[in-house]
Amino acid sequence: MAIAHKQSNLLVGDIGMQIYIENPAIVEIGFTLAREEQGKGYAQEAVQALVCSIFELGYINQIVGITDMRNEPSIDLLRRLGMNLVRSDEVEFKGELCIEQTFELRREDWLLHKAG
């Protein structure tokens, strides 16, 4: 899905989700934003809306977000949404070794985070 600037409707990024085949109650989300548009709140608004939409379906129990540990803005965003770090793995990405961090948000924690 596209992330577009509200006034100009220009594309500033994208966001998506993937249901885990092995467990359809778990969804992984991902997002990218043009470098010059980062830090303006677009990603937070889009990811927050997607998380709400996913959990409001009623049958998704967990959302997962995976990011490189060097991507501090994405990590901060996932934490602001109430996600918790559950795992770190060394992986190869684009020919380079990196530490991939996996965050998760369970439905019951989202409900508490949303209420608080």
mmCIF file of N, CA and C in Angstrom:
data_model
loop_
_atom_site.group_PDB
_atom_site.id
_atom_site.type_symbol
_atom_site.label_atom_id
_atom_site.label_comp_id
_atom_site.label_asym_id
_atom_site.label_seq_id
_atom_site.Cartn_x
_atom_site.Cartn_y
_atom_site.Cartn_z
ATOM 1 N N MET A 1 0.848 -1.176 0.000
ATOM 2 C CA MET A 1 0.000 0.000 0.000
ATOM 3 C C MET A 1 0.892 1.236 0.000
ATOM 4 N N ALA A 2 0.402 2.294 -0.579
ATOM 5 C CA ALA A 2 1.166 3.531 -0.675
ATOM 6 C C ALA A 2 0.984 4.392 0.571
ATOM 7 N N ILE A 3 2.040 5.108 0.913
ATOM 8 C CA ILE A 3 1.963 6.178 1.906
ATOM 9 C C ILE A 3 2.116 7.463 1.099
ATOM 10 N N ALA A 4 1.087 8.290 1.117
ATOM 11 C CA ALA A 4 1.088 9.499 0.293
ATOM 12 C C ALA A 4 0.955 10.742 1.164
ATOM 13 N N HIS A 5 1.549 11.833 0.685
ATOM 14 C CA HIS A 5 1.426 13.131 1.340
ATOM 15 C C HIS A 5 -0.027 13.580 1.228
ATOM 16 N N LYS A 6 -0.611 14.025 2.343
ATOM 17 C CA LYS A 6 -2.043 14.359 2.362
ATOM 18 C C LYS A 6 -2.416 15.478 1.394
ATOM 19 N N GLN A 7 -1.619 16.540 1.339
ATOM 20 C CA GLN A 7 -1.978 17.679 0.497
ATOM 21 C C GLN A 7 -1.690 17.422 -0.980
ATOM 22 N N SER A 8 -0.498 16.906 -1.283
ATOM 23 C CA SER A 8 -0.096 16.762 -2.685
ATOM 24 C C SER A 8 -0.423 15.397 -3.273
ATOM 25 N N ASN A 9 -0.706 14.425 -2.408
ATOM 26 C CA ASN A 9 -0.966 13.045 -2.816
ATOM 27 C C ASN A 9 0.257 12.382 -3.454
ATOM 28 N N LEU A 10 1.444 12.977 -3.272
ATOM 29 C CA LEU A 10 2.674 12.388 -3.793
ATOM 30 C C LEU A 10 3.084 11.207 -2.928
ATOM 31 N N LEU A 11 3.611 10.179 -3.569
ATOM 32 C CA LEU A 11 4.069 8.988 -2.872
ATOM 33 C C LEU A 11 5.299 9.314 -2.033
ATOM 34 N N VAL A 12 5.251 8.988 -0.731
ATOM 35 C CA VAL A 12 6.402 9.215 0.147
ATOM 36 C C VAL A 12 6.941 7.907 0.721
ATOM 37 N N GLY A 13 6.215 6.805 0.537
ATOM 38 C CA GLY A 13 6.670 5.517 1.049
ATOM 39 C C GLY A 13 5.654 4.432 0.775
ATOM 40 N N ASP A 14 5.892 3.289 1.392
ATOM 41 C CA ASP A 14 4.937 2.189 1.261
ATOM 42 C C ASP A 14 4.896 1.385 2.551
ATOM 43 N N ILE A 15 3.837 0.628 2.683
ATOM 44 C CA ILE A 15 3.616 -0.176 3.881
ATOM 45 C C ILE A 15 2.892 -1.446 3.447
ATOM 46 N N GLY A 16 3.193 -2.531 4.132
ATOM 47 C CA GLY A 16 2.541 -3.780 3.765
ATOM 48 C C GLY A 16 2.485 -4.747 4.925
ATOM 49 N N MET A 17 1.835 -5.859 4.676
ATOM 50 C CA MET A 17 1.707 -6.896 5.692
ATOM 51 C C MET A 17 1.703 -8.252 5.014
ATOM 52 N N GLN A 18 2.100 -9.239 5.775
ATOM 53 C CA GLN A 18 2.115 -10.612 5.275
ATOM 54 C C GLN A 18 1.619 -11.526 6.379
ATOM 55 N N ILE A 19 0.603 -12.305 6.080
ATOM 56 C CA ILE A 19 0.098 -13.285 7.044
ATOM 57 C C ILE A 19 1.005 -14.502 6.993
ATOM 58 N N TYR A 20 1.410 -14.996 8.145
ATOM 59 C CA TYR A 20 2.250 -16.190 8.199
ATOM 60 C C TYR A 20 1.419 -17.412 7.822
ATOM 61 N N ILE A 21 1.833 -18.110 6.803
ATOM 62 C CA ILE A 21 1.105 -19.299 6.345
ATOM 63 C C ILE A 21 1.030 -20.346 7.449
ATOM 64 N N GLU A 22 2.133 -20.523 8.180
ATOM 65 C CA GLU A 22 2.162 -21.550 9.222
ATOM 66 C C GLU A 22 1.307 -21.192 10.432
ATOM 67 N N ASN A 23 0.960 -19.898 10.577
ATOM 68 C CA ASN A 23 0.092 -19.471 11.670
ATOM 69 C C ASN A 23 -0.658 -18.211 11.238
ATOM 70 N N PRO A 24 -1.859 -18.357 10.678
ATOM 71 C CA PRO A 24 -2.596 -17.208 10.150
ATOM 72 C C PRO A 24 -3.039 -16.188 11.193
ATOM 73 N N ALA A 25 -2.795 -16.443 12.474
ATOM 74 C CA ALA A 25 -3.120 -15.464 13.513
ATOM 75 C C ALA A 25 -1.961 -14.493 13.742
ATOM 76 N N ILE A 26 -0.868 -14.645 12.962
ATOM 77 C CA ILE A 26 0.305 -13.772 13.078
ATOM 78 C C ILE A 26 0.523 -13.059 11.750
ATOM 79 N N VAL A 27 0.754 -11.748 11.836
ATOM 80 C CA VAL A 27 1.004 -10.921 10.655
ATOM 81 C C VAL A 27 2.330 -10.196 10.841
ATOM 82 N N GLU A 28 3.142 -10.174 9.785
ATOM 83 C CA GLU A 28 4.360 -9.370 9.786
ATOM 84 C C GLU A 28 4.085 -8.099 8.997
ATOM 85 N N ILE A 29 4.517 -6.960 9.545
ATOM 86 C CA ILE A 29 4.354 -5.686 8.847
ATOM 87 C C ILE A 29 5.723 -5.171 8.417
ATOM 88 N N GLY A 30 5.722 -4.348 7.384
ATOM 89 C CA GLY A 30 6.943 -3.708 6.920
ATOM 90 C C GLY A 30 6.608 -2.357 6.317
ATOM 91 N N PHE A 31 7.577 -1.454 6.339
ATOM 92 C CA PHE A 31 7.341 -0.112 5.806
ATOM 93 C C PHE A 31 8.654 0.504 5.361
ATOM 94 N N THR A 32 8.576 1.363 4.358
ATOM 95 C CA THR A 32 9.725 2.149 3.904
ATOM 96 C C THR A 32 9.238 3.571 3.657
ATOM 97 N N LEU A 33 10.156 4.498 3.809
ATOM 98 C CA LEU A 33 9.821 5.904 3.618
ATOM 99 C C LEU A 33 10.979 6.574 2.895
ATOM 100 N N ALA A 34 10.675 7.454 1.948
ATOM 101 C CA ALA A 34 11.718 8.210 1.261
ATOM 102 C C ALA A 34 12.547 8.959 2.303
ATOM 103 N N ARG A 35 13.861 8.939 2.125
ATOM 104 C CA ARG A 35 14.767 9.532 3.119
ATOM 105 C C ARG A 35 14.385 10.975 3.457
ATOM 106 N N GLU A 36 14.040 11.752 2.449
ATOM 107 C CA GLU A 36 13.719 13.170 2.687
ATOM 108 C C GLU A 36 12.380 13.373 3.388
ATOM 109 N N GLU A 37 11.589 12.321 3.501
ATOM 110 C CA GLU A 37 10.290 12.411 4.177
ATOM 111 C C GLU A 37 10.313 11.810 5.585
ATOM 112 N N GLN A 38 11.458 11.271 5.983
ATOM 113 C CA GLN A 38 11.560 10.648 7.304
ATOM 114 C C GLN A 38 11.551 11.710 8.397
ATOM 115 N N GLY A 39 11.022 11.335 9.551
ATOM 116 C CA GLY A 39 10.984 12.242 10.690
ATOM 117 C C GLY A 39 9.817 13.216 10.682
ATOM 118 N N LYS A 40 8.875 13.030 9.778
ATOM 119 C CA LYS A 40 7.727 13.934 9.671
ATOM 120 C C LYS A 40 6.433 13.312 10.186
ATOM 121 N N GLY A 41 6.508 12.084 10.693
ATOM 122 C CA GLY A 41 5.334 11.442 11.270
ATOM 123 C C GLY A 41 4.526 10.582 10.311
ATOM 124 N N TYR A 42 4.922 10.544 9.033
ATOM 125 C CA TYR A 42 4.163 9.757 8.054
ATOM 126 C C TYR A 42 4.176 8.268 8.391
ATOM 127 N N ALA A 43 5.346 7.747 8.721
ATOM 128 C CA ALA A 43 5.448 6.310 9.021
ATOM 129 C C ALA A 43 4.624 5.965 10.255
ATOM 130 N N GLN A 44 4.727 6.777 11.302
ATOM 131 C CA GLN A 44 3.968 6.487 12.516
ATOM 132 C C GLN A 44 2.469 6.478 12.238
ATOM 133 N N GLU A 45 1.995 7.461 11.502
ATOM 134 C CA GLU A 45 0.566 7.526 11.186
ATOM 135 C C GLU A 45 0.127 6.298 10.382
ATOM 136 N N ALA A 46 0.921 5.928 9.385
ATOM 137 C CA ALA A 46 0.564 4.790 8.529
ATOM 138 C C ALA A 46 0.635 3.469 9.283
ATOM 139 N N VAL A 47 1.715 3.266 10.045
ATOM 140 C CA VAL A 47 1.874 1.999 10.769
ATOM 141 C C VAL A 47 0.813 1.875 11.851
ATOM 142 N N GLN A 48 0.541 2.953 12.551
ATOM 143 C CA GLN A 48 -0.493 2.926 13.589
ATOM 144 C C GLN A 48 -1.857 2.564 12.986
ATOM 145 N N ALA A 49 -2.180 3.144 11.843
ATOM 146 C CA ALA A 49 -3.454 2.835 11.182
ATOM 147 C C ALA A 49 -3.500 1.374 10.740
ATOM 148 N N LEU A 50 -2.384 0.863 10.218
ATOM 149 C CA LEU A 50 -2.348 -0.535 9.787
ATOM 150 C C LEU A 50 -2.497 -1.473 10.974
ATOM 151 N N VAL A 51 -1.786 -1.199 12.063
ATOM 152 C CA VAL A 51 -1.884 -2.037 13.267
ATOM 153 C C VAL A 51 -3.327 -2.068 13.770
ATOM 154 N N CYS A 52 -3.968 -0.907 13.848
ATOM 155 C CA CYS A 52 -5.373 -0.858 14.288
ATOM 156 C C CYS A 52 -6.260 -1.671 13.361
ATOM 157 N N SER A 53 -6.085 -1.507 12.068
ATOM 158 C CA SER A 53 -6.903 -2.247 11.099
ATOM 159 C C SER A 53 -6.708 -3.748 11.231
ATOM 160 N N ILE A 54 -5.464 -4.169 11.428
ATOM 161 C CA ILE A 54 -5.172 -5.605 11.553
ATOM 162 C C ILE A 54 -5.844 -6.178 12.792
ATOM 163 N N PHE A 55 -5.645 -5.537 13.936
ATOM 164 C CA PHE A 55 -6.215 -6.078 15.170
ATOM 165 C C PHE A 55 -7.741 -5.987 15.185
ATOM 166 N N GLU A 56 -8.299 -4.993 14.526
ATOM 167 C CA GLU A 56 -9.757 -4.866 14.486
ATOM 168 C C GLU A 56 -10.414 -5.952 13.641
ATOM 169 N N LEU A 57 -9.627 -6.681 12.847
ATOM 170 C CA LEU A 57 -10.172 -7.834 12.119
ATOM 171 C C LEU A 57 -10.697 -8.887 13.086
ATOM 172 N N GLY A 58 -10.065 -8.951 14.264
ATOM 173 C CA GLY A 58 -10.556 -9.842 15.309
ATOM 174 C C GLY A 58 -9.889 -11.194 15.403
ATOM 175 N N TYR A 59 -9.245 -11.668 14.350
ATOM 176 C CA TYR A 59 -8.648 -13.006 14.401
ATOM 177 C C TYR A 59 -7.121 -12.992 14.397
ATOM 178 N N ILE A 60 -6.519 -11.817 14.301
ATOM 179 C CA ILE A 60 -5.062 -11.703 14.370
ATOM 180 C C ILE A 60 -4.676 -11.492 15.829
ATOM 181 N N ASN A 61 -3.782 -12.345 16.332
ATOM 182 C CA ASN A 61 -3.368 -12.276 17.735
ATOM 183 C C ASN A 61 -2.010 -11.629 17.941
ATOM 184 N N GLN A 62 -1.227 -11.500 16.861
ATOM 185 C CA GLN A 62 0.134 -10.998 17.029
ATOM 186 C C GLN A 62 0.605 -10.324 15.746
ATOM 187 N N ILE A 63 1.297 -9.191 15.909
ATOM 188 C CA ILE A 63 1.927 -8.495 14.792
ATOM 189 C C ILE A 63 3.425 -8.486 15.049
ATOM 190 N N VAL A 64 4.193 -8.762 13.996
ATOM 191 C CA VAL A 64 5.647 -8.834 14.072
ATOM 192 C C VAL A 64 6.235 -7.749 13.175
ATOM 193 N N GLY A 65 7.283 -7.100 13.657
ATOM 194 C CA GLY A 65 8.050 -6.145 12.859
ATOM 195 C C GLY A 65 9.519 -6.496 12.969
ATOM 196 N N ILE A 66 10.217 -6.544 11.844
ATOM 197 C CA ILE A 66 11.626 -6.939 11.826
ATOM 198 C C ILE A 66 12.428 -5.806 11.200
ATOM 199 N N THR A 67 13.532 -5.417 11.860
ATOM 200 C CA THR A 67 14.357 -4.327 11.348
ATOM 201 C C THR A 67 15.824 -4.544 11.702
ATOM 202 N N ASP A 68 16.687 -3.910 10.947
ATOM 203 C CA ASP A 68 18.123 -3.917 11.224
ATOM 204 C C ASP A 68 18.351 -3.121 12.513
ATOM 205 N N MET A 69 19.206 -3.620 13.382
ATOM 206 C CA MET A 69 19.436 -2.943 14.666
ATOM 207 C C MET A 69 20.025 -1.547 14.499
ATOM 208 N N ARG A 70 20.577 -1.233 13.334
ATOM 209 C CA ARG A 70 21.124 0.107 13.089
ATOM 210 C C ARG A 70 20.035 1.104 12.699
ATOM 211 N N ASN A 71 18.831 0.619 12.433
ATOM 212 C CA ASN A 71 17.736 1.486 11.999
ATOM 213 C C ASN A 71 16.977 2.002 13.229
ATOM 214 N N GLU A 72 17.612 2.935 13.923
ATOM 215 C CA GLU A 72 17.046 3.446 15.176
ATOM 216 C C GLU A 72 15.669 4.093 15.016
ATOM 217 N N PRO A 73 15.411 4.851 13.939
ATOM 218 C CA PRO A 73 14.062 5.417 13.800
ATOM 219 C C PRO A 73 12.969 4.343 13.722
ATOM 220 N N SER A 74 13.229 3.258 12.999
ATOM 221 C CA SER A 74 12.225 2.183 12.917
ATOM 222 C C SER A 74 12.052 1.495 14.262
ATOM 223 N N ILE A 75 13.154 1.266 14.960
ATOM 224 C CA ILE A 75 13.081 0.649 16.287
ATOM 225 C C ILE A 75 12.274 1.538 17.227
ATOM 226 N N ASP A 76 12.551 2.841 17.205
ATOM 227 C CA ASP A 76 11.800 3.780 18.053
ATOM 228 C C ASP A 76 10.310 3.750 17.724
ATOM 229 N N LEU A 77 9.984 3.694 16.436
ATOM 230 C CA LEU A 77 8.583 3.653 16.022
ATOM 231 C C LEU A 77 7.907 2.383 16.524
ATOM 232 N N LEU A 78 8.552 1.241 16.347
ATOM 233 C CA LEU A 78 7.964 -0.020 16.805
ATOM 234 C C LEU A 78 7.748 0.004 18.316
ATOM 235 N N ARG A 79 8.696 0.560 19.051
ATOM 236 C CA ARG A 79 8.549 0.646 20.514
ATOM 237 C C ARG A 79 7.410 1.593 20.904
ATOM 238 N N ARG A 80 7.284 2.730 20.198
ATOM 239 C CA ARG A 80 6.188 3.670 20.493
ATOM 240 C C ARG A 80 4.824 3.024 20.273
ATOM 241 N N LEU A 81 4.769 2.079 19.361
ATOM 242 C CA LEU A 81 3.516 1.371 19.098
ATOM 243 C C LEU A 81 3.250 0.274 20.115
ATOM 244 N N GLY A 82 4.192 0.092 21.059
ATOM 245 C CA GLY A 82 4.010 -0.911 22.103
ATOM 246 C C GLY A 82 4.663 -2.244 21.813
ATOM 247 N N MET A 83 5.446 -2.318 20.738
ATOM 248 C CA MET A 83 6.099 -3.579 20.393
ATOM 249 C C MET A 83 7.298 -3.828 21.300
ATOM 250 N N ASN A 84 7.570 -5.105 21.549
ATOM 251 C CA ASN A 84 8.685 -5.521 22.397
ATOM 252 C C ASN A 84 9.679 -6.332 21.592
ATOM 253 N N LEU A 85 10.966 -6.114 21.873
ATOM 254 C CA LEU A 85 12.029 -6.897 21.238
ATOM 255 C C LEU A 85 11.976 -8.315 21.779
ATOM 256 N N VAL A 86 11.890 -9.290 20.875
ATOM 257 C CA VAL A 86 11.803 -10.690 21.297
ATOM 258 C C VAL A 86 12.971 -11.532 20.805
ATOM 259 N N ARG A 87 13.709 -11.016 19.806
ATOM 260 C CA ARG A 87 14.795 -11.832 19.271
ATOM 261 C C ARG A 87 15.740 -10.970 18.442
ATOM 262 N N SER A 88 17.018 -11.333 18.457
ATOM 263 C CA SER A 88 18.021 -10.730 17.580
ATOM 264 C C SER A 88 18.752 -11.856 16.870
ATOM 265 N N ASP A 89 18.915 -11.719 15.564
ATOM 266 C CA ASP A 89 19.568 -12.753 14.765
ATOM 267 C C ASP A 89 20.576 -12.110 13.828
ATOM 268 N N GLU A 90 21.730 -12.772 13.663
ATOM 269 C CA GLU A 90 22.692 -12.326 12.669
ATOM 270 C C GLU A 90 22.266 -12.903 11.323
ATOM 271 N N VAL A 91 22.081 -12.026 10.344
ATOM 272 C CA VAL A 91 21.635 -12.451 9.015
ATOM 273 C C VAL A 91 22.441 -11.710 7.952
ATOM 274 N N GLU A 92 22.393 -12.221 6.747
ATOM 275 C CA GLU A 92 22.998 -11.522 5.621
ATOM 276 C C GLU A 92 21.893 -10.784 4.879
ATOM 277 N N PHE A 93 22.116 -9.492 4.649
ATOM 278 C CA PHE A 93 21.141 -8.668 3.941
ATOM 279 C C PHE A 93 21.888 -7.832 2.922
ATOM 280 N N LYS A 94 21.534 -7.974 1.658
ATOM 281 C CA LYS A 94 22.200 -7.257 0.563
ATOM 282 C C LYS A 94 23.708 -7.475 0.607
ATOM 283 N N GLY A 95 24.111 -8.724 0.882
ATOM 284 C CA GLY A 95 25.521 -9.091 0.887
ATOM 285 C C GLY A 95 26.303 -8.657 2.111
ATOM 286 N N GLU A 96 25.626 -8.176 3.123
ATOM 287 C CA GLU A 96 26.290 -7.669 4.330
ATOM 288 C C GLU A 96 25.688 -8.335 5.568
ATOM 289 N N LEU A 97 26.562 -8.716 6.508
ATOM 290 C CA LEU A 97 26.059 -9.268 7.767
ATOM 291 C C LEU A 97 25.495 -8.145 8.618
ATOM 292 N N CYS A 98 24.356 -8.401 9.221
ATOM 293 C CA CYS A 98 23.749 -7.416 10.116
ATOM 294 C C CYS A 98 22.988 -8.156 11.211
ATOM 295 N N ILE A 99 22.598 -7.413 12.220
ATOM 296 C CA ILE A 99 21.777 -7.961 13.297
ATOM 297 C C ILE A 99 20.341 -7.527 13.040
ATOM 298 N N GLU A 100 19.499 -8.515 12.835
ATOM 299 C CA GLU A 100 18.082 -8.285 12.578
ATOM 300 C C GLU A 100 17.331 -8.433 13.899
ATOM 301 N N GLN A 101 16.557 -7.425 14.248
ATOM 302 C CA GLN A 101 15.800 -7.472 15.493
ATOM 303 C C GLN A 101 14.325 -7.699 15.182
ATOM 304 N N THR A 102 13.734 -8.628 15.932
ATOM 305 C CA THR A 102 12.326 -8.963 15.755
ATOM 306 C C THR A 102 11.534 -8.421 16.936
ATOM 307 N N PHE A 103 10.538 -7.613 16.621
ATOM 308 C CA PHE A 103 9.646 -7.041 17.624
ATOM 309 C C PHE A 103 8.274 -7.662 17.443
ATOM 310 N N GLU A 104 7.533 -7.759 18.534
ATOM 311 C CA GLU A 104 6.171 -8.283 18.423
ATOM 312 C C GLU A 104 5.223 -7.482 19.300
ATOM 313 N N LEU A 105 3.985 -7.493 18.882
ATOM 314 C CA LEU A 105 2.908 -6.870 19.641
ATOM 315 C C LEU A 105 1.751 -7.849 19.660
ATOM 316 N N ARG A 106 1.378 -8.261 20.844
ATOM 317 C CA ARG A 106 0.242 -9.173 20.990
ATOM 318 C C ARG A 106 -1.038 -8.350 21.129
ATOM 319 N N ARG A 107 -2.118 -8.917 20.665
ATOM 320 C CA ARG A 107 -3.410 -8.223 20.670
ATOM 321 C C ARG A 107 -3.766 -7.690 22.052
ATOM 322 N N GLU A 108 -3.605 -8.513 23.099
ATOM 323 C CA GLU A 108 -3.979 -8.071 24.448
ATOM 324 C C GLU A 108 -3.107 -6.911 24.921
ATOM 325 N N ASP A 109 -1.819 -6.901 24.524
ATOM 326 C CA ASP A 109 -0.941 -5.787 24.884
ATOM 327 C C ASP A 109 -1.327 -4.523 24.116
ATOM 328 N N TRP A 110 -1.730 -4.692 22.853
ATOM 329 C CA TRP A 110 -2.182 -3.557 22.049
ATOM 330 C C TRP A 110 -3.413 -2.920 22.678
ATOM 331 N N LEU A 111 -4.342 -3.742 23.141
ATOM 332 C CA LEU A 111 -5.550 -3.214 23.776
ATOM 333 C C LEU A 111 -5.195 -2.412 25.023
ATOM 334 N N LEU A 112 -4.241 -2.905 25.823
ATOM 335 C CA LEU A 112 -3.793 -2.174 27.014
ATOM 336 C C LEU A 112 -3.079 -0.886 26.628
ATOM 337 N N HIS A 113 -2.190 -0.968 25.623
ATOM 338 C CA HIS A 113 -1.427 0.191 25.161
ATOM 339 C C HIS A 113 -2.372 1.256 24.590
ATOM 340 N N LYS A 114 -3.365 0.814 23.856
ATOM 341 C CA LYS A 114 -4.349 1.712 23.241
ATOM 342 C C LYS A 114 -5.185 2.417 24.311
ATOM 343 N N ALA A 115 -5.544 1.679 25.365
ATOM 344 C CA ALA A 115 -6.363 2.242 26.441
ATOM 345 C C ALA A 115 -5.570 3.216 27.306
ATOM 346 N N GLY A 116 -4.259 2.971 27.429
ATOM 347 C CA GLY A 116 -3.421 3.778 28.318
ATOM 348 C C GLY A 116 -2.872 4.949 27.634
#
